[in-house]
CSV table of C-alpha atoms and ligand atoms in Angstrom, one decimal:
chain,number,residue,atom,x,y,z
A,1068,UNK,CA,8.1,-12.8,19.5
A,1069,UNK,CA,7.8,-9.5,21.1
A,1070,UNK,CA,4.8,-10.2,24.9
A,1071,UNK,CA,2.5,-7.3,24.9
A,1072,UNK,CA,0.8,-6.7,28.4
A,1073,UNK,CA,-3.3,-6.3,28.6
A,1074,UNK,CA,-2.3,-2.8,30.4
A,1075,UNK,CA,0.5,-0.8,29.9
A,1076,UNK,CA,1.7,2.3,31.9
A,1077,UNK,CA,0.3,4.5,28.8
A,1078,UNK,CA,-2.7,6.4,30.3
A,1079,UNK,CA,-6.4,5.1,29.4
A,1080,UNK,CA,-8.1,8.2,28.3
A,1081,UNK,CA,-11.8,8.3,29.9
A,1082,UNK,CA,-14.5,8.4,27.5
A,1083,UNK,CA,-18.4,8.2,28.0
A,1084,UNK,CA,-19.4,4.6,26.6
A,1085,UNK,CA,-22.0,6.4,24.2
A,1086,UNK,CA,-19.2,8.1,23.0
A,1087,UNK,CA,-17.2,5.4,22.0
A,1088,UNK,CA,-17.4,3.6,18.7
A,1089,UNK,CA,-18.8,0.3,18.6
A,1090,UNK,CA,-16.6,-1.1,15.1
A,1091,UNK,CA,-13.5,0.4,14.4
A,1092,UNK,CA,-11.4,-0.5,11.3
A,1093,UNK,CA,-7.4,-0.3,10.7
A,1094,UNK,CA,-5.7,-0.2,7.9
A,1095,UNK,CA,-2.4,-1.2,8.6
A,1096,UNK,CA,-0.2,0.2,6.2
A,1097,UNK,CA,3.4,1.1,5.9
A,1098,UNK,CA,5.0,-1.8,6.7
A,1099,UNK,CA,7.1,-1.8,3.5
A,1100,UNK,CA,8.1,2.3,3.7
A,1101,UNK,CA,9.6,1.0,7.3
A,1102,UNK,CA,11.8,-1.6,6.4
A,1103,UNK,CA,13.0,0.5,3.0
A,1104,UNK,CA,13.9,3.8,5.3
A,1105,UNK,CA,16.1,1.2,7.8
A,1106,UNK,CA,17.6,-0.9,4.8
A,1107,UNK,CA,15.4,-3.8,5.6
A,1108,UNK,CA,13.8,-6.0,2.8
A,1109,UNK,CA,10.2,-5.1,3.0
A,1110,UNK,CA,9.3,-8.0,4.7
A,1111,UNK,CA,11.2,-7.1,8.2
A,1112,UNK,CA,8.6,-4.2,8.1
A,1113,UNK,CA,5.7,-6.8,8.8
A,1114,UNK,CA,7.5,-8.7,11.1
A,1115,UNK,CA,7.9,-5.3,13.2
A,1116,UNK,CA,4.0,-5.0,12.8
A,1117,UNK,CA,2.7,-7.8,14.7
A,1118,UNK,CA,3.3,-6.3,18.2
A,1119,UNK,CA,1.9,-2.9,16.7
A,1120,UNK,CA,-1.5,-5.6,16.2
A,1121,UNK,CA,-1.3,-7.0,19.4
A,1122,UNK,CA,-0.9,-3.8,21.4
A,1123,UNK,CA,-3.9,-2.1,19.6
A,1124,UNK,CA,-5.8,-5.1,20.7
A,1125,UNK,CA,-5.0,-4.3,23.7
A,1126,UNK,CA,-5.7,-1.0,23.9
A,1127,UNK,CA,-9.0,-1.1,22.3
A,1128,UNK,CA,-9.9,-4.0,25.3
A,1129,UNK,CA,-9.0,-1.3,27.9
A,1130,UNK,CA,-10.7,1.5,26.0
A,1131,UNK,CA,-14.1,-1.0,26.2
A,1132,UNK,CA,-14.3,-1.4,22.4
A,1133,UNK,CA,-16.6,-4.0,21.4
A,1134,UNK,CA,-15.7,-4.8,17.7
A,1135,UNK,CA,-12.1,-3.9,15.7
A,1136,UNK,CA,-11.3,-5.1,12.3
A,1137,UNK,CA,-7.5,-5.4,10.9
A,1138,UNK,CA,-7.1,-5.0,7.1
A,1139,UNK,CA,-4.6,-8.0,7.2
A,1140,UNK,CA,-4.4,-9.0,2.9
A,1141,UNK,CA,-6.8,-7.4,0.7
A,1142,UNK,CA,-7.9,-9.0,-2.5
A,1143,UNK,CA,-5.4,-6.7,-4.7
A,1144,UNK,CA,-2.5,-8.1,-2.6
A,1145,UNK,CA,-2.4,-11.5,-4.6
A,1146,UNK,CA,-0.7,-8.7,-7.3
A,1147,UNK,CA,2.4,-8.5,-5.1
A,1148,UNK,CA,5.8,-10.0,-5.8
A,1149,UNK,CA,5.4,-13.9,-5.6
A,1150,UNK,CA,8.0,-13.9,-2.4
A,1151,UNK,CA,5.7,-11.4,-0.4
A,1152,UNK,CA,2.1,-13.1,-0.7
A,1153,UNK,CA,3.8,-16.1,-0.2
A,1154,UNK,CA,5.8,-14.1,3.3
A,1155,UNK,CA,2.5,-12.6,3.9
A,1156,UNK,CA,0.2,-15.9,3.7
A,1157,UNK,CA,2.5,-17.8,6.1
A,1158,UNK,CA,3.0,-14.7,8.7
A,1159,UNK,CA,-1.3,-14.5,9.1
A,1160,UNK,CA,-1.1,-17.9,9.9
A,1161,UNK,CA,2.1,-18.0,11.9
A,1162,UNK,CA,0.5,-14.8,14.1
A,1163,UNK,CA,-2.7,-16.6,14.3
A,1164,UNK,CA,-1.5,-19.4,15.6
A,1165,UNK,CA,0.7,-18.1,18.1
A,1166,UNK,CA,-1.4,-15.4,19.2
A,1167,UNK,CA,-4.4,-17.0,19.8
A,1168,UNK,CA,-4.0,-18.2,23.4
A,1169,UNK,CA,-2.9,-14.9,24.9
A,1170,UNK,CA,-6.5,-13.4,22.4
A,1171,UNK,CA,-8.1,-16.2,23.9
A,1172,UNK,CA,-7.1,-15.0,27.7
A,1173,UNK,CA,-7.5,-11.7,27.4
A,1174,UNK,CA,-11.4,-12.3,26.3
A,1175,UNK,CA,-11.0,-11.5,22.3
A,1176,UNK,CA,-13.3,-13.7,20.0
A,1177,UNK,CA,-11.8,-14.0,16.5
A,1178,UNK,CA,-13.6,-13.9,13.3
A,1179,UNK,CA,-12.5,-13.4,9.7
A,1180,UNK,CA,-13.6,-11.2,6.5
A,1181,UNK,CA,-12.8,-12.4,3.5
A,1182,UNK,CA,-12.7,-15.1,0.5
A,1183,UNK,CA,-12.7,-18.4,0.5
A,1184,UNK,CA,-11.2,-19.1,-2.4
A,1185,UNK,CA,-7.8,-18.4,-3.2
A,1186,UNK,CA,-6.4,-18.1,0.4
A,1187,UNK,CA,-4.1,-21.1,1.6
A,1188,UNK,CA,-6.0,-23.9,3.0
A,1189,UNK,CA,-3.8,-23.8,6.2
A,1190,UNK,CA,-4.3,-19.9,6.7
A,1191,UNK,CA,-8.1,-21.0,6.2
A,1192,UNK,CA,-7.8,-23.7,8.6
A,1193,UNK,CA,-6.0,-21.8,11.0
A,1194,UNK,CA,-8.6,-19.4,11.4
A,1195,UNK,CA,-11.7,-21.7,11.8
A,1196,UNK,CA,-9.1,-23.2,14.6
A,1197,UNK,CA,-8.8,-19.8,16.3
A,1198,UNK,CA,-12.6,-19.2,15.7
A,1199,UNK,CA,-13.8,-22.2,17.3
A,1200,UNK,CA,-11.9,-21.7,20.3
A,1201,UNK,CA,-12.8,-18.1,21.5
A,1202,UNK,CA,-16.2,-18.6,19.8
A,1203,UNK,CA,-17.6,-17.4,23.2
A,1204,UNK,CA,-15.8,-15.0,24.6
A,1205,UNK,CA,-17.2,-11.4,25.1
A,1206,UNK,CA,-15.0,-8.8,25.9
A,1207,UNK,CA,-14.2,-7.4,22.2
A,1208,UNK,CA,-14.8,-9.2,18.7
A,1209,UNK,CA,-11.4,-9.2,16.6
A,1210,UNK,CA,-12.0,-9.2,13.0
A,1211,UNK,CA,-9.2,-10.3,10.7
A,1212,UNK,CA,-9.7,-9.6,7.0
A,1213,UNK,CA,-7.4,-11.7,5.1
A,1214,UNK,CA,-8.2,-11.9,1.7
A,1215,UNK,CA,-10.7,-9.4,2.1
A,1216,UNK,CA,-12.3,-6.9,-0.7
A,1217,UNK,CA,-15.1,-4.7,-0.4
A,1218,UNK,CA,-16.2,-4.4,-3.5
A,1219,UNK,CA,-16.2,-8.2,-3.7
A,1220,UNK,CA,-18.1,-8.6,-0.7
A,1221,UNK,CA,-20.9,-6.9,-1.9
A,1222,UNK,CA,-20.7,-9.5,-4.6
A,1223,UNK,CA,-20.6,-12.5,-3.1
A,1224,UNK,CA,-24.0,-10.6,-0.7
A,1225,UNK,CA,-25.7,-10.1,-4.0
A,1226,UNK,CA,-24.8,-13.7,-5.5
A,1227,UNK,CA,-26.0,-15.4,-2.2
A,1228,UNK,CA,-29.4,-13.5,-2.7
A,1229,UNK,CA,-29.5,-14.4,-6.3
A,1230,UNK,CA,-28.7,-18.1,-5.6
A,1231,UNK,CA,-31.7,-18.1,-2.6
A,1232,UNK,CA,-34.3,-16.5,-5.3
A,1233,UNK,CA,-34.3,-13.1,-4.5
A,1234,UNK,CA,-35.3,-11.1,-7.6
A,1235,UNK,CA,-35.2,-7.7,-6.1
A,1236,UNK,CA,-32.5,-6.5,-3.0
A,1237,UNK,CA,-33.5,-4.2,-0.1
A,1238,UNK,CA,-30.0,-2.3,1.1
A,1239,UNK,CA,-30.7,-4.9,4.6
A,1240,UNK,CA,-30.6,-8.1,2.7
A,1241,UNK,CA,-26.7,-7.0,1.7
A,1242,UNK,CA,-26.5,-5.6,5.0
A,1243,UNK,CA,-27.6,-9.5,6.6
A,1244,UNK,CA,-25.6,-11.3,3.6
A,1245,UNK,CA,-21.9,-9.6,4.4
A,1246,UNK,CA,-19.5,-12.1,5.8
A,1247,UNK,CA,-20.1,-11.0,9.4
A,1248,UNK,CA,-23.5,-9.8,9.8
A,1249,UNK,CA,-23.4,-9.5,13.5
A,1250,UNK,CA,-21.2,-7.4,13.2
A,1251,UNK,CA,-22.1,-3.1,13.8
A,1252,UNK,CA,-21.5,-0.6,10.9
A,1253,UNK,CA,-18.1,0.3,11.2
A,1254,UNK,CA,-17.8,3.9,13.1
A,1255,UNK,CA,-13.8,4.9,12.3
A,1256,UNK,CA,-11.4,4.0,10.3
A,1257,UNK,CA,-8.4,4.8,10.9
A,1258,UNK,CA,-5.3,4.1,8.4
A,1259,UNK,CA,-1.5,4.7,9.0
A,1260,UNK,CA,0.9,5.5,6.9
A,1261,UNK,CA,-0.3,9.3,6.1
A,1262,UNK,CA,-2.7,7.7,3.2
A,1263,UNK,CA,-5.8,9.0,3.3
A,1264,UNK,CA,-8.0,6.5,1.4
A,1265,UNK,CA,-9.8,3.6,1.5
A,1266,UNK,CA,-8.3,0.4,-0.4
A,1267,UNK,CA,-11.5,-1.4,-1.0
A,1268,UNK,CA,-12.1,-1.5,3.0
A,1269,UNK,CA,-15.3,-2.2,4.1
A,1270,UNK,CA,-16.9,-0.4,1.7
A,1271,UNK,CA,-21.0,-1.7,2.5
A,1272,UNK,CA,-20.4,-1.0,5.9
A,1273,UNK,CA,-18.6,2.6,6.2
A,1274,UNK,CA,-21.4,4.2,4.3
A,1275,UNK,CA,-21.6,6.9,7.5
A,1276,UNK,CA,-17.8,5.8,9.2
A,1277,UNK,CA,-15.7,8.8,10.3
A,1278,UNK,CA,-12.2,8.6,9.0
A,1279,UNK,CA,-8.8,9.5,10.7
A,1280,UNK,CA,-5.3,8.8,9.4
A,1281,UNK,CA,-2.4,8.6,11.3
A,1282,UNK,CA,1.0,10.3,10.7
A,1283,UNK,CA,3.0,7.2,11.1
A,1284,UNK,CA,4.0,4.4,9.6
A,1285,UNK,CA,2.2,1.0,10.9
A,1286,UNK,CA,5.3,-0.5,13.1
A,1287,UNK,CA,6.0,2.6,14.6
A,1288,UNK,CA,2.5,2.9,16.2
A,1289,UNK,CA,1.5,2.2,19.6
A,1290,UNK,CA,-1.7,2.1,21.5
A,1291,UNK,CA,-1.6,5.5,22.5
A,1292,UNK,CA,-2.0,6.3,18.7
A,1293,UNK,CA,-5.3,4.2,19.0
A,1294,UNK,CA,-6.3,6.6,22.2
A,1295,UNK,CA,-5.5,9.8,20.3
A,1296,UNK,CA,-7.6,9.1,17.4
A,1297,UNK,CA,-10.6,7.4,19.9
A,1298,UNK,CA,-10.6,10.6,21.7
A,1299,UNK,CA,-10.6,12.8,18.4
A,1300,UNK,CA,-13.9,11.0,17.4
A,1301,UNK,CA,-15.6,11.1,20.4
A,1302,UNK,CA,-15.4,15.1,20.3
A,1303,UNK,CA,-17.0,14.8,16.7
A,1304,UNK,CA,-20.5,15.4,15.8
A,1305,UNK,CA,-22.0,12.7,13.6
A,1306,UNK,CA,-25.2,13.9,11.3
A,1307,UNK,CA,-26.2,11.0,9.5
A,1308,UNK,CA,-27.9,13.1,7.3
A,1309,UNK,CA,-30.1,15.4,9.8
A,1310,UNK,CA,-29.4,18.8,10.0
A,1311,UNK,CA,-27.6,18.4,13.7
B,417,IPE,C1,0.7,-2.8,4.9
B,417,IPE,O1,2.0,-2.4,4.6
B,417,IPE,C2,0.6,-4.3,5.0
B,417,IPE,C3,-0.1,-5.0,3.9
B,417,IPE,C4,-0.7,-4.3,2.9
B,417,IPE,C5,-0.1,-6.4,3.9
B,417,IPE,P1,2.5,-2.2,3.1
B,417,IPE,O2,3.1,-3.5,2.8
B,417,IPE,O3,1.4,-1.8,2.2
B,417,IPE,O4,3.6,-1.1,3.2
B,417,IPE,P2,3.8,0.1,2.3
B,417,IPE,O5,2.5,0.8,2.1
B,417,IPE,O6,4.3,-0.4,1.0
B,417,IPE,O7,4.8,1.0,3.0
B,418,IPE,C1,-4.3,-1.7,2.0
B,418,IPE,O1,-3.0,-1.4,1.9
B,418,IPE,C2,-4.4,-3.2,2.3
B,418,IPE,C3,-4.0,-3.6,3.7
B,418,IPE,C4,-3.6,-2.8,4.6
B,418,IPE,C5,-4.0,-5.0,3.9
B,418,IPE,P1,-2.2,-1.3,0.5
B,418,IPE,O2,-0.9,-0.8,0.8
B,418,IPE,O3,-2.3,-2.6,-0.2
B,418,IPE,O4,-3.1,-0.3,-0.3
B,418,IPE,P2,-2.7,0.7,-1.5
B,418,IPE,O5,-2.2,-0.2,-2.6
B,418,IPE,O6,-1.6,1.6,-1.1
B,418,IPE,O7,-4.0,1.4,-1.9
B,419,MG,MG1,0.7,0.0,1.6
């Protein structure tokens, strides 16, 4: 298990707080593409990811980044080979586990995105475990979102509304029924791997995100790939519809 320091010698770049984004999302992808180009079984290429996780945690803590969410297993990845989800399902809770006291030092409270149903029982367990403990900790809100699907989220919003009564839905009530409501409208998404889309990734909540990809393949990034793209989008101009 590879120790990632809080601070590394890689420069923090300044950035005005009101410049900063309060949610960011990664989509963490390329893991497979890694391990194929060094004649790894795809699997090796998420193992090489996890310190790419821990490091943009990291990172984002010393940029002063409230609120990051990691694409971890979307709802379409039960469609992999039976070897992988099983690799994949273990690994979450493996990382979770053995992650969770450093998160827990370092300030991080953990939540999870995502479906009940369907996802192990232990990876389930394993995260209420991790929630519990850094419940109240401040410094920056990790999101994991394993077994997470935009499109179903929205869903199970609508269905929660529909079960309490609601006849007719106002854009908040979906808003205050996703499965983290506290949490701020995502502000950037970023995804690796060169990809430039979206893969059912926070869909209700990027209405107005900015979007960046990076030119790399998920185990191959580092924090200062976070600071490059934090810096990009603190030099854009966000509309939200107005003219400037
Ligand atoms: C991202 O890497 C990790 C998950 C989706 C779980 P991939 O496994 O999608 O890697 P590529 O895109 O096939 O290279
Ligand atoms: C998106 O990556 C899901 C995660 C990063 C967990 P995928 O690799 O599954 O997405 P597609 O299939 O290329 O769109
Ligand atoms: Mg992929």
């Amino acid at each position: 298990m590879k120790n990632i320091c809080l601070h590394s010698d890689i420069k923090v770049p300044e950035i005005n707080s009101y410049r900063l984004p309060s949610h960011v999302g990664i989509i963490m992808d390329g893991n497979g593409r890694w391990a194929k180009n060094k004649g790894f079984i795809r699997t090796e290429g998420h193992k090489a990811g996890e310190g790419v996780l821990i490091d943009f945690i990291a990172g984002a803590i010393e940029l002063g980044i409230k609120a990051i969410s990691f694409y971890a297993f979307s709802t379409e990845n039960w469609s992999r080979p039976k070897t992988e989800v099983n690799f994949l399902m273990r690994f979450s809770r493996k990382i979770i586990h053995q992650r969770r006291d450093i998160l827990n030092s370092w300030g991080v409270k953990i939540v999870w995105s995502g479906r009940k149903q369907k996802l192990w029982k232990s990876v389930y367990n394993e995260i209420q475990e991790a929630m519990e403990m850094t419940k109240n900790n401040q410094t920056i809100l990790v999101n994991f979102c394993i077994n997470y699907g935009g499109q179903l989220e929205i869903v199970d919003a609508v269905n929660n509304l529909i079960n309490n009564g609601k006849k007719t839905i106002t854009v908040k009530d979906i808003s205050k029924n996703l499965y983290n409501p506290q949490i701020r409208p995502v502000d950037l998404i970023i995804r690796t791997s060169g990809e430039k889309r979206f893969s059912n990734f926070l869909l209700w909540d990027s209405a107005y995100a900015e979007f960046d990809y990076i030119n790399k393949l998920w185990p191959d990034c580092t924090r200062q790939d976070l600071f490059s793209s934090i810096v990009s989008y603190s030099q854009r101009s966000r509309r939200f519809g107005r003219e400037k």
